[in-house]
Structure formats: structure tokens, C-alpha cells
Amino acid sequence: AWILASGPLWFLAILLAVTGAPRGSVRAFLPLFTIAAVVVLLVWIAAVRFLLWGERPKDPLSDPTSFGMLVYLALVPTVHWWLCQRGPLFGGSRLAVACQLGFNVTVLLAFTVAIGTASRANVALLSLAVGLWIVLGSLRKLNLQRAVLIAVLGVLGLGLAGLQSRAVTTTLSQDLRSDSATEQRWLLLEAGASLAREHAPWGIGLFGFGLEYPAIRSAEDQSSAGIYVHNDYLQLAAEGGVVFLLPLLALVIGVATLVLRRLRLLERERWCDARGGGAIALGLCLLHACVTFVFYTLSVVIVMGVVAAWCFFPLGEPRKEAAVPALTQSPKLRVSGLLAWWGALAFAWLNLG
């Protein structure tokens, strides 16, 4: 329960931590800087182990796909922020050029390890993000030169991962219709839908799918672990019913609204803002939740909570106001805090049984 609750709790914790911080200050951006630094360290370690010894990137997580999610959750907002800068690709002092080269190498390694997880969904979602950046660059809403460079780095990362790991090329070239893993996923989805219908509206209890699945397991599925449906929306509907599904649907609606708002702003503004990258990253995670277990991975849920707090509230953007509004003075923040705590307590209460 606390894995699922960690997202709302961290969302609220970030709002409380930056309350009163001057806009644009280090304090307002410290949570994002910390996450980015940790992910960069993990990317470099994973890249060395993958490129030198062929180890599939996943540590310290147990699932490679979840590691890829963690990487793009940090990569997409960071790259989007960089694409919002109007300066030339290389310029300024030697230190600035060195920092730029270090950034580009890190992005290349991030693409390499994310693709090296041999997850088709990770590759597809990263390709979607790069394609969106190219489109925005073509519309002169982002720095087109930088967007093209990111696309080149992505292609190079794909090439490095493919040369290093045969699993990557095999997975990406495999026909989904004849893939045994895809067939197992369909059987899991059918079982999840069946349990959701039978136990509506309250569900079978948190993590109950793994207990119920052996009794209804198909004879055609003898190899899957049977713990996750590989569709969080369906699994939460089966395990928690309406109470579990509503907060997740609220997040989906909130992210969709934020993305639409960003797009409407683009009609009036000549340039993107950095918060759009967080919205893109959250949207990718919500899409990913249709084919895997996103909200059952602690580190991913925590990072999503932090990114959501940064996206939905201008915690670090320079504005005319002196500081981020205090939680007790902003109706929007009060309502968000109450919703976050309601979600956390609901998850914990459902786990007591």
C-alpha cells in the first residue's frame, strides 16, 4: 500500500518543502537536482557494466523495464529544459563547452541503457518524445538544432545497444503477433478483466491478483509469475475497485489537462517552457502503465510524485511574485494536499484487510 501511497505523499512533501522558497532559487529546484544527480550516477554505472561486460541495465532495481522508466523520467524533463534554451549548441567559455560535451555524452549513455533494457515500450516511448521535440523544433517552439542533435544521440544509442546486446535486436525485430510473451500478456489481461468484473466495485484487495490468479490461470500460461496484470489500470480496478481507480484516473485527467494547457499556450507564446518536459514524462509513464506495472515500483512512483509537483505548480519558475505561495494561503495547494493525503490514507486503509 505504501508503494502506491508514496506518489501522493512525495507530491505533498515537495509542496511543503518549497513553500516560501524564492522563485528560481536552488531550494525550489533541489528535489529535481537530486533526482537528476542520482539517475546520472546510475546511468553511468549501468553504461559501464552494459558496454564493457554486456550486463542488462537494471541495478539497483530488480526489473530492467522499470529501470528504463526511471531513466526517461529524469531524461525527458532535463532534455526538454535544455531544448528550451535559445543559445547556440557550442559557445562561451571552455568550461561551458566542456559541460555541454558532458551533457551530450550523458544523454547518449541514457539512451543506450534505456534501450539496452530490451524493452520495446521504452524504445517506443523515447521515440515518441524525440519525435515530439522534432515537431516542436520545426514549429520554432524549441531549439531545432538541439532537437536534431538529441535525435542523433538517440539513434547512436540505439546502435550502441544493438551492437552490444543481441537481446535488443532480437526483441525489437520480433513479430508481436508470434511472440509468446505477448500471448501471456493477453491471458493476464483477460484474467484481470474477469476479476474486475466479478469483484466490482470494491475489488479483491491490494496485491490480491497474485493470490487469485493461480486458481484461474490458463493452461496456456505456465511460465509467467502471475503477480502483475501488466496493465495498472486493470489491476487497480481488480484489486481496489473504484477507490483505487479514481485517484489514478484523476492523475490521467490532470496530466492530459496540463498537456492541453501547454499546447494552448504555445498558440500565444513563441517558445516552450521547461515544465512541459515534466508533463511529457508523466504522460509517457501513464501510457507505459497500459502494458506494464508502473505504480508498483517504489522508485518510479516517488519520482513521478516529485515531477508532478514541479509540473502542476510553478515551484521554480521566475515570476513577479517573491515566493511560492504558502500552503495555507493557496486554495489550490490546500485542495491538492487534501487529495494527496486522502489517496495515501485510502491506500493504507485498504491494505489493513
mmCIF file of C-alpha atoms in Angstrom:
data_model
loop_
_atom_site.group_PDB
_atom_site.id
_atom_site.type_symbol
_atom_site.label_atom_id
_atom_site.label_comp_id
_atom_site.label_asym_id
_atom_site.label_seq_id
_atom_site.Cartn_x
_atom_site.Cartn_y
_atom_site.Cartn_z
ATOM 1 C CA ALA A 1 0.000 0.000 0.000
ATOM 2 C CA TRP A 2 2.790 2.410 0.838
ATOM 3 C CA ILE A 3 4.363 1.897 -2.585
ATOM 4 C CA LEU A 4 1.188 3.223 -4.169
ATOM 5 C CA ALA A 5 0.845 5.895 -1.477
ATOM 6 C CA SER A 6 4.424 7.131 -1.905
ATOM 7 C CA GLY A 7 3.500 9.146 -5.002
ATOM 8 C CA PRO A 8 0.850 11.327 -3.302
ATOM 9 C CA LEU A 9 2.988 11.598 -0.156
ATOM 10 C CA TRP A 10 6.056 12.822 -2.042
ATOM 11 C CA PHE A 11 3.868 15.149 -4.097
ATOM 12 C CA LEU A 12 2.688 16.766 -0.862
ATOM 13 C CA ALA A 13 6.145 16.649 0.738
ATOM 14 C CA ILE A 14 7.678 18.598 -2.165
ATOM 15 C CA LEU A 15 4.965 21.254 -1.958
ATOM 16 C CA LEU A 16 5.626 21.648 1.763
ATOM 17 C CA ALA A 17 9.416 21.672 1.301
ATOM 18 C CA VAL A 18 9.450 24.516 -1.212
ATOM 19 C CA THR A 19 6.690 26.599 0.361
ATOM 20 C CA GLY A 20 8.009 30.120 0.721
ATOM 21 C CA ALA A 21 11.103 29.499 -1.415
ATOM 22 C CA PRO A 22 12.013 32.365 -3.764
ATOM 23 C CA ARG A 23 11.131 31.507 -7.333
ATOM 24 C CA GLY A 24 14.151 30.334 -9.274
ATOM 25 C CA SER A 25 16.124 29.576 -6.107
ATOM 26 C CA VAL A 26 18.196 26.449 -5.575
ATOM 27 C CA ARG A 27 15.791 25.360 -2.844
ATOM 28 C CA ALA A 28 12.896 25.275 -5.302
ATOM 29 C CA PHE A 29 14.847 23.073 -7.712
ATOM 30 C CA LEU A 30 16.730 20.958 -5.152
ATOM 31 C CA PRO A 31 14.422 17.886 -5.381
ATOM 32 C CA LEU A 32 14.789 17.823 -9.169
ATOM 33 C CA PHE A 33 18.552 18.353 -8.995
ATOM 34 C CA THR A 34 18.852 15.480 -6.500
ATOM 35 C CA ILE A 35 16.857 13.073 -8.656
ATOM 36 C CA ALA A 36 18.790 14.058 -11.773
ATOM 37 C CA ALA A 37 22.134 13.554 -9.988
ATOM 38 C CA VAL A 38 21.145 10.099 -8.701
ATOM 39 C CA VAL A 39 19.861 8.982 -12.110
ATOM 40 C CA VAL A 40 23.000 10.294 -13.850
ATOM 41 C CA LEU A 41 25.137 8.242 -11.461
ATOM 42 C CA LEU A 42 23.016 5.135 -12.108
ATOM 43 C CA VAL A 43 23.171 5.716 -15.870
ATOM 44 C CA TRP A 44 26.965 5.929 -15.905
ATOM 45 C CA ILE A 45 27.341 2.804 -13.748
ATOM 46 C CA ALA A 46 24.838 0.885 -15.879
ATOM 47 C CA ALA A 47 26.503 2.081 -19.098
ATOM 48 C CA VAL A 48 29.924 0.864 -17.996
ATOM 49 C CA ARG A 49 28.590 -2.529 -16.982
ATOM 50 C CA PHE A 50 26.487 -2.831 -20.143
ATOM 51 C CA LEU A 51 29.083 -1.685 -22.678
ATOM 52 C CA LEU A 52 32.058 -3.487 -21.114
ATOM 53 C CA TRP A 53 30.501 -6.678 -19.796
ATOM 54 C CA GLY A 54 27.125 -6.891 -21.515
ATOM 55 C CA GLU A 55 25.091 -6.788 -18.299
ATOM 56 C CA ARG A 56 21.478 -5.860 -18.931
ATOM 57 C CA PRO A 57 20.810 -2.466 -17.264
ATOM 58 C CA LYS A 58 18.593 -2.731 -14.196
ATOM 59 C CA ASP A 59 20.529 -2.244 -10.931
ATOM 60 C CA PRO A 60 19.595 -1.235 -8.283
ATOM 61 C CA LEU A 61 16.088 -2.151 -9.457
ATOM 62 C CA SER A 62 15.069 -5.759 -9.991
ATOM 63 C CA ASP A 63 13.272 -5.165 -13.312
ATOM 64 C CA PRO A 64 15.048 -3.766 -16.417
ATOM 65 C CA THR A 65 11.865 -2.167 -17.770
ATOM 66 C CA SER A 66 11.377 -0.245 -14.515
ATOM 67 C CA PHE A 67 14.984 0.947 -14.720
ATOM 68 C CA GLY A 68 14.251 2.299 -18.197
ATOM 69 C CA MET A 69 11.228 4.151 -16.817
ATOM 70 C CA LEU A 70 13.370 5.732 -14.111
ATOM 71 C CA VAL A 71 15.852 6.861 -16.752
ATOM 72 C CA TYR A 72 13.346 8.530 -19.063
ATOM 73 C CA LEU A 73 11.505 10.135 -16.127
ATOM 74 C CA ALA A 74 14.691 12.097 -15.454
ATOM 75 C CA LEU A 75 15.928 12.287 -19.056
ATOM 76 C CA VAL A 76 12.831 13.763 -20.690
ATOM 77 C CA PRO A 77 12.345 16.806 -18.378
ATOM 78 C CA THR A 78 16.090 17.535 -18.405
ATOM 79 C CA VAL A 79 16.408 17.357 -22.189
ATOM 80 C CA HIS A 80 13.222 19.381 -22.665
ATOM 81 C CA TRP A 81 14.624 22.102 -20.392
ATOM 82 C CA TRP A 82 17.839 22.110 -22.464
ATOM 83 C CA LEU A 83 15.842 22.373 -25.687
ATOM 84 C CA CYS A 84 14.063 25.434 -24.301
ATOM 85 C CA GLN A 85 17.378 27.323 -24.175
ATOM 86 C CA ARG A 86 17.926 29.650 -27.133
ATOM 87 C CA GLY A 87 21.704 29.759 -27.156
ATOM 88 C CA PRO A 88 23.966 28.076 -29.748
ATOM 89 C CA LEU A 89 24.969 24.428 -29.431
ATOM 90 C CA PHE A 90 28.559 25.168 -28.535
ATOM 91 C CA GLY A 91 29.736 28.526 -27.364
ATOM 92 C CA GLY A 92 31.017 30.531 -24.462
ATOM 93 C CA SER A 93 33.960 29.628 -22.275
ATOM 94 C CA ARG A 94 35.909 26.390 -22.303
ATOM 95 C CA LEU A 95 34.081 25.340 -19.157
ATOM 96 C CA ALA A 96 30.724 25.847 -20.882
ATOM 97 C CA VAL A 97 31.849 23.755 -23.858
ATOM 98 C CA ALA A 98 33.121 21.017 -21.533
ATOM 99 C CA CYS A 99 29.813 20.987 -19.644
ATOM 100 C CA GLN A 100 27.948 20.777 -22.952
ATOM 101 C CA LEU A 101 30.046 17.810 -24.081
ATOM 102 C CA GLY A 102 29.495 16.099 -20.730
ATOM 103 C CA PHE A 103 25.755 16.647 -21.045
ATOM 104 C CA ASN A 104 25.678 15.193 -24.557
ATOM 105 C CA VAL A 105 27.676 12.128 -23.537
ATOM 106 C CA THR A 106 25.362 11.561 -20.567
ATOM 107 C CA VAL A 107 22.285 11.826 -22.796
ATOM 108 C CA LEU A 108 23.860 9.337 -25.218
ATOM 109 C CA LEU A 109 24.530 6.890 -22.383
ATOM 110 C CA ALA A 110 20.996 7.392 -21.032
ATOM 111 C CA PHE A 111 19.543 6.472 -24.434
ATOM 112 C CA THR A 112 21.897 3.488 -24.618
ATOM 113 C CA VAL A 113 21.000 1.994 -21.245
ATOM 114 C CA ALA A 114 17.268 2.702 -21.647
ATOM 115 C CA ILE A 115 17.294 0.880 -24.991
ATOM 116 C CA GLY A 116 19.647 -1.731 -23.542
ATOM 117 C CA THR A 117 16.889 -2.844 -21.179
ATOM 118 C CA ALA A 118 15.464 -4.584 -24.282
ATOM 119 C CA SER A 119 12.030 -3.158 -23.573
ATOM 120 C CA ARG A 120 10.009 -2.374 -26.681
ATOM 121 C CA ALA A 121 7.836 0.041 -24.701
ATOM 122 C CA ASN A 122 10.868 2.032 -23.526
ATOM 123 C CA VAL A 123 12.117 2.350 -27.105
ATOM 124 C CA ALA A 124 8.681 3.322 -28.423
ATOM 125 C CA LEU A 125 8.081 5.966 -25.736
ATOM 126 C CA LEU A 126 11.531 7.521 -26.136
ATOM 127 C CA SER A 127 10.966 7.613 -29.900
ATOM 128 C CA LEU A 128 7.637 9.371 -29.284
ATOM 129 C CA ALA A 129 9.342 12.008 -27.116
ATOM 130 C CA VAL A 130 12.097 12.620 -29.685
ATOM 131 C CA GLY A 131 9.526 12.877 -32.472
ATOM 132 C CA LEU A 132 7.554 15.432 -30.476
ATOM 133 C CA TRP A 133 10.699 17.501 -29.897
ATOM 134 C CA ILE A 134 11.478 17.476 -33.624
ATOM 135 C CA VAL A 135 7.943 18.653 -34.419
ATOM 136 C CA LEU A 136 8.123 21.440 -31.832
ATOM 137 C CA GLY A 137 11.530 22.419 -33.153
ATOM 138 C CA SER A 138 10.171 22.570 -36.686
ATOM 139 C CA LEU A 139 7.400 24.869 -35.446
ATOM 140 C CA ARG A 140 10.082 27.098 -33.889
ATOM 141 C CA LYS A 141 8.825 26.365 -30.379
ATOM 142 C CA LEU A 142 12.086 24.662 -29.383
ATOM 143 C CA ASN A 143 15.701 24.903 -30.486
ATOM 144 C CA LEU A 144 15.637 22.831 -33.677
ATOM 145 C CA GLN A 145 19.411 22.345 -33.832
ATOM 146 C CA ARG A 146 19.420 20.908 -30.350
ATOM 147 C CA ALA A 147 16.393 18.717 -31.106
ATOM 148 C CA VAL A 148 18.171 17.254 -34.140
ATOM 149 C CA LEU A 149 21.244 16.594 -32.000
ATOM 150 C CA ILE A 150 19.087 14.736 -29.452
ATOM 151 C CA ALA A 151 17.609 12.638 -32.270
ATOM 152 C CA VAL A 152 21.125 11.808 -33.500
ATOM 153 C CA LEU A 153 22.165 10.827 -29.964
ATOM 154 C CA GLY A 154 19.096 8.603 -29.746
ATOM 155 C CA VAL A 155 19.992 6.831 -32.982
ATOM 156 C CA LEU A 156 23.588 6.390 -31.802
ATOM 157 C CA GLY A 157 22.290 4.989 -28.507
ATOM 158 C CA LEU A 158 20.139 2.524 -30.416
ATOM 159 C CA GLY A 159 23.148 1.473 -32.473
ATOM 160 C CA LEU A 160 25.377 1.018 -29.422
ATOM 161 C CA ALA A 161 22.745 -1.013 -27.611
ATOM 162 C CA GLY A 162 22.098 -3.175 -30.667
ATOM 163 C CA LEU A 163 25.797 -3.848 -31.234
ATOM 164 C CA GLN A 164 26.371 -4.740 -27.597
ATOM 165 C CA SER A 165 23.317 -6.907 -26.909
ATOM 166 C CA ARG A 166 21.718 -9.442 -29.211
ATOM 167 C CA ALA A 167 18.650 -9.376 -26.938
ATOM 168 C CA VAL A 168 17.972 -5.805 -28.046
ATOM 169 C CA THR A 169 17.984 -6.573 -31.762
ATOM 170 C CA THR A 170 16.027 -9.804 -31.240
ATOM 171 C CA THR A 171 13.356 -8.112 -29.125
ATOM 172 C CA LEU A 172 12.923 -5.110 -31.414
ATOM 173 C CA SER A 173 12.744 -7.212 -34.570
ATOM 174 C CA GLN A 174 10.382 -9.852 -33.182
ATOM 175 C CA ASP A 175 6.836 -10.036 -34.508
ATOM 176 C CA LEU A 176 4.437 -9.189 -31.685
ATOM 177 C CA ARG A 177 1.793 -11.490 -33.115
ATOM 178 C CA SER A 178 4.014 -14.541 -32.761
ATOM 179 C CA ASP A 179 5.706 -13.536 -29.514
ATOM 180 C CA SER A 180 4.960 -15.930 -26.619
ATOM 181 C CA ALA A 181 5.358 -13.080 -24.113
ATOM 182 C CA THR A 182 2.605 -11.141 -25.889
ATOM 183 C CA GLU A 183 0.310 -14.159 -25.709
ATOM 184 C CA GLN A 184 0.949 -14.417 -21.970
ATOM 185 C CA ARG A 185 0.137 -10.739 -21.541
ATOM 186 C CA TRP A 186 -3.227 -11.248 -23.231
ATOM 187 C CA LEU A 187 -4.017 -14.121 -20.866
ATOM 188 C CA LEU A 188 -3.096 -11.949 -17.869
ATOM 189 C CA LEU A 189 -5.294 -9.124 -19.174
ATOM 190 C CA GLU A 190 -8.232 -11.497 -19.599
ATOM 191 C CA ALA A 191 -7.777 -12.772 -16.051
ATOM 192 C CA GLY A 192 -7.556 -9.227 -14.674
ATOM 193 C CA ALA A 193 -10.702 -8.154 -16.504
ATOM 194 C CA SER A 194 -12.533 -11.227 -15.221
ATOM 195 C CA LEU A 195 -11.579 -10.490 -11.607
ATOM 196 C CA ALA A 196 -12.504 -6.811 -12.004
ATOM 197 C CA ARG A 197 -15.993 -7.768 -13.213
ATOM 198 C CA GLU A 198 -16.546 -10.429 -10.550
ATOM 199 C CA HIS A 199 -15.405 -8.298 -7.608
ATOM 200 C CA ALA A 200 -16.759 -4.874 -8.606
ATOM 201 C CA PRO A 201 -16.973 -2.289 -7.183
ATOM 202 C CA TRP A 202 -14.551 -2.834 -4.269
ATOM 203 C CA GLY A 203 -12.045 -5.301 -5.709
ATOM 204 C CA ILE A 204 -10.243 -8.279 -4.219
ATOM 205 C CA GLY A 205 -7.693 -6.346 -2.119
ATOM 206 C CA LEU A 206 -4.254 -4.924 -2.714
ATOM 207 C CA PHE A 207 -1.861 -7.389 -4.370
ATOM 208 C CA GLY A 208 -4.718 -9.867 -4.445
ATOM 209 C CA PHE A 209 -4.220 -10.646 -8.117
ATOM 210 C CA GLY A 210 -1.162 -12.767 -7.389
ATOM 211 C CA LEU A 211 -3.191 -14.808 -4.886
ATOM 212 C CA GLU A 212 -6.242 -15.251 -7.086
ATOM 213 C CA TYR A 213 -4.501 -15.868 -10.400
ATOM 214 C CA PRO A 214 -3.316 -19.466 -9.755
ATOM 215 C CA ALA A 215 -6.937 -20.582 -9.413
ATOM 216 C CA ILE A 216 -7.906 -19.123 -12.790
ATOM 217 C CA ARG A 217 -4.583 -19.483 -14.624
ATOM 218 C CA SER A 218 -4.995 -20.682 -18.185
ATOM 219 C CA ALA A 219 -3.335 -23.922 -19.226
ATOM 220 C CA GLU A 220 -1.613 -21.926 -21.967
ATOM 221 C CA ASP A 221 0.199 -19.772 -19.399
ATOM 222 C CA GLN A 222 2.695 -21.857 -17.442
ATOM 223 C CA SER A 223 5.678 -19.512 -17.333
ATOM 224 C CA SER A 224 4.534 -16.047 -16.149
ATOM 225 C CA ALA A 225 4.945 -15.099 -12.500
ATOM 226 C CA GLY A 226 1.256 -14.222 -12.319
ATOM 227 C CA ILE A 227 1.814 -11.290 -9.933
ATOM 228 C CA TYR A 228 1.012 -8.377 -12.235
ATOM 229 C CA VAL A 229 -1.603 -7.919 -14.943
ATOM 230 C CA HIS A 230 0.857 -5.723 -16.886
ATOM 231 C CA ASN A 231 -1.837 -3.074 -17.060
ATOM 232 C CA ASP A 232 -2.011 -0.931 -13.938
ATOM 233 C CA TYR A 233 -5.452 0.464 -14.698
ATOM 234 C CA LEU A 234 -6.942 -3.003 -14.977
ATOM 235 C CA GLN A 235 -5.016 -4.348 -11.985
ATOM 236 C CA LEU A 236 -6.073 -1.466 -9.743
ATOM 237 C CA ALA A 237 -9.671 -1.924 -10.866
ATOM 238 C CA ALA A 238 -9.460 -5.633 -9.975
ATOM 239 C CA GLU A 239 -7.674 -5.166 -6.646
ATOM 240 C CA GLY A 240 -9.062 -1.897 -5.304
ATOM 241 C CA GLY A 241 -12.140 -1.220 -7.356
ATOM 242 C CA VAL A 242 -13.436 2.313 -7.639
ATOM 243 C CA VAL A 243 -11.490 3.677 -4.637
ATOM 244 C CA PHE A 244 -8.157 2.698 -6.175
ATOM 245 C CA LEU A 245 -9.022 3.593 -9.742
ATOM 246 C CA LEU A 246 -10.351 7.108 -9.129
ATOM 247 C CA PRO A 247 -7.049 8.704 -7.961
ATOM 248 C CA LEU A 248 -5.253 7.188 -10.942
ATOM 249 C CA LEU A 249 -7.888 8.439 -13.369
ATOM 250 C CA ALA A 250 -7.672 11.860 -11.704
ATOM 251 C CA LEU A 251 -3.922 11.865 -12.407
ATOM 252 C CA VAL A 252 -4.543 10.908 -16.043
ATOM 253 C CA ILE A 253 -7.074 13.725 -16.434
ATOM 254 C CA GLY A 254 -4.758 16.170 -14.677
ATOM 255 C CA VAL A 255 -1.781 15.349 -16.908
ATOM 256 C CA ALA A 256 -3.932 15.462 -20.047
ATOM 257 C CA THR A 257 -5.295 18.855 -18.975
ATOM 258 C CA LEU A 258 -1.785 20.135 -18.299
ATOM 259 C CA VAL A 259 -0.553 18.993 -21.720
ATOM 260 C CA LEU A 260 -3.538 20.615 -23.446
ATOM 261 C CA ARG A 261 -2.926 23.812 -21.485
ATOM 262 C CA ARG A 262 0.727 23.803 -22.585
ATOM 263 C CA LEU A 263 -0.380 23.347 -26.202
ATOM 264 C CA ARG A 264 -2.835 26.227 -25.936
ATOM 265 C CA LEU A 265 -0.115 28.429 -24.512
ATOM 266 C CA LEU A 266 2.050 27.581 -27.498
ATOM 267 C CA GLU A 267 -0.519 29.263 -29.737
ATOM 268 C CA ARG A 268 0.115 32.557 -27.928
ATOM 269 C CA GLU A 269 3.763 32.133 -26.970
ATOM 270 C CA ARG A 270 6.716 31.818 -29.281
ATOM 271 C CA TRP A 271 8.635 29.369 -27.117
ATOM 272 C CA CYS A 272 8.080 26.290 -24.953
ATOM 273 C CA ASP A 273 8.676 26.367 -21.211
ATOM 274 C CA ALA A 274 10.586 23.820 -19.183
ATOM 275 C CA ARG A 275 7.557 22.497 -17.296
ATOM 276 C CA GLY A 276 6.301 20.891 -20.476
ATOM 277 C CA GLY A 277 9.056 18.287 -20.198
ATOM 278 C CA GLY A 278 7.678 17.059 -16.892
ATOM 279 C CA ALA A 279 4.207 16.784 -18.406
ATOM 280 C CA ILE A 280 5.630 14.764 -21.303
ATOM 281 C CA ALA A 281 7.468 12.426 -18.901
ATOM 282 C CA LEU A 282 4.343 11.853 -16.809
ATOM 283 C CA GLY A 283 2.327 11.230 -19.947
ATOM 284 C CA LEU A 284 4.844 8.618 -21.100
ATOM 285 C CA CYS A 285 4.588 6.850 -17.735
ATOM 286 C CA LEU A 286 0.796 6.827 -17.877
ATOM 287 C CA LEU A 287 0.965 5.325 -21.365
ATOM 288 C CA HIS A 288 3.528 2.799 -20.143
ATOM 289 C CA ALA A 289 1.133 1.758 -17.383
ATOM 290 C CA CYS A 290 -1.072 0.202 -20.070
ATOM 291 C CA VAL A 291 1.498 -2.529 -20.724
ATOM 292 C CA THR A 292 3.472 -2.963 -17.511
ATOM 293 C CA PHE A 293 3.492 -2.292 -13.748
ATOM 294 C CA VAL A 294 4.412 1.368 -13.248
ATOM 295 C CA PHE A 295 2.631 2.122 -9.979
ATOM 296 C CA TYR A 296 4.010 -0.965 -8.232
ATOM 297 C CA THR A 297 7.639 0.217 -8.430
ATOM 298 C CA LEU A 298 8.615 2.380 -5.458
ATOM 299 C CA SER A 299 11.376 4.471 -7.057
ATOM 300 C CA VAL A 300 9.286 5.213 -10.151
ATOM 301 C CA VAL A 301 6.253 6.279 -8.111
ATOM 302 C CA ILE A 302 8.374 8.584 -5.922
ATOM 303 C CA VAL A 303 9.948 10.293 -8.935
ATOM 304 C CA MET A 304 6.519 10.674 -10.532
ATOM 305 C CA GLY A 305 5.277 12.416 -7.375
ATOM 306 C CA VAL A 306 8.207 14.847 -7.436
ATOM 307 C CA VAL A 307 7.858 15.582 -11.152
ATOM 308 C CA ALA A 308 4.086 16.072 -10.774
ATOM 309 C CA ALA A 309 4.603 18.630 -8.007
ATOM 310 C CA TRP A 310 7.006 20.548 -10.248
ATOM 311 C CA CYS A 311 4.671 20.366 -13.254
ATOM 312 C CA PHE A 312 1.374 21.325 -11.659
ATOM 313 C CA PHE A 313 2.778 24.209 -9.607
ATOM 314 C CA PRO A 314 5.375 26.773 -10.769
ATOM 315 C CA LEU A 315 7.768 25.919 -7.940
ATOM 316 C CA GLY A 316 10.920 27.108 -9.637
ATOM 317 C CA GLU A 317 9.863 29.443 -12.396
ATOM 318 C CA PRO A 318 10.891 33.115 -12.136
ATOM 319 C CA ARG A 319 7.791 35.238 -11.804
ATOM 320 C CA LYS A 320 6.924 38.638 -10.423
ATOM 321 C CA GLU A 321 5.813 37.143 -7.108
ATOM 322 C CA ALA A 322 8.502 36.961 -4.454
ATOM 323 C CA ALA A 323 7.980 33.382 -3.413
ATOM 324 C CA VAL A 324 5.974 30.219 -3.842
ATOM 325 C CA PRO A 325 2.602 30.768 -2.119
ATOM 326 C CA ALA A 326 2.329 29.252 1.318
ATOM 327 C CA LEU A 327 0.308 26.053 1.527
ATOM 328 C CA THR A 328 -2.107 27.600 3.994
ATOM 329 C CA GLN A 329 -2.719 30.616 1.753
ATOM 330 C CA SER A 330 -3.401 28.907 -1.569
ATOM 331 C CA PRO A 331 -6.761 27.147 -2.088
ATOM 332 C CA LYS A 332 -5.272 25.189 -4.984
ATOM 333 C CA LEU A 333 -2.453 23.851 -2.818
ATOM 334 C CA ARG A 334 -4.803 23.106 0.082
ATOM 335 C CA VAL A 335 -7.082 21.036 -2.126
ATOM 336 C CA SER A 336 -4.120 19.226 -3.674
ATOM 337 C CA GLY A 337 -2.722 18.437 -0.225
ATOM 338 C CA LEU A 338 -6.039 17.068 0.972
ATOM 339 C CA LEU A 339 -6.396 14.925 -2.141
ATOM 340 C CA ALA A 340 -2.861 13.594 -1.705
ATOM 341 C CA TRP A 341 -3.453 12.622 1.895
ATOM 342 C CA TRP A 342 -6.845 11.122 1.034
ATOM 343 C CA GLY A 343 -5.178 8.922 -1.568
ATOM 344 C CA ALA A 344 -2.440 7.842 0.824
ATOM 345 C CA LEU A 345 -4.862 7.015 3.641
ATOM 346 C CA ALA A 346 -7.190 5.178 1.273
ATOM 347 C CA PHE A 347 -4.353 3.003 0.025
ATOM 348 C CA ALA A 348 -3.207 2.263 3.588
ATOM 349 C CA TRP A 349 -6.736 1.528 4.816
ATOM 350 C CA LEU A 350 -7.405 -0.920 2.009
ATOM 351 C CA ASN A 351 -4.249 -2.801 2.897
ATOM 352 C CA LEU A 352 -5.293 -3.378 6.508
ATOM 353 C CA GLY A 353 -7.614 -6.202 5.492
#
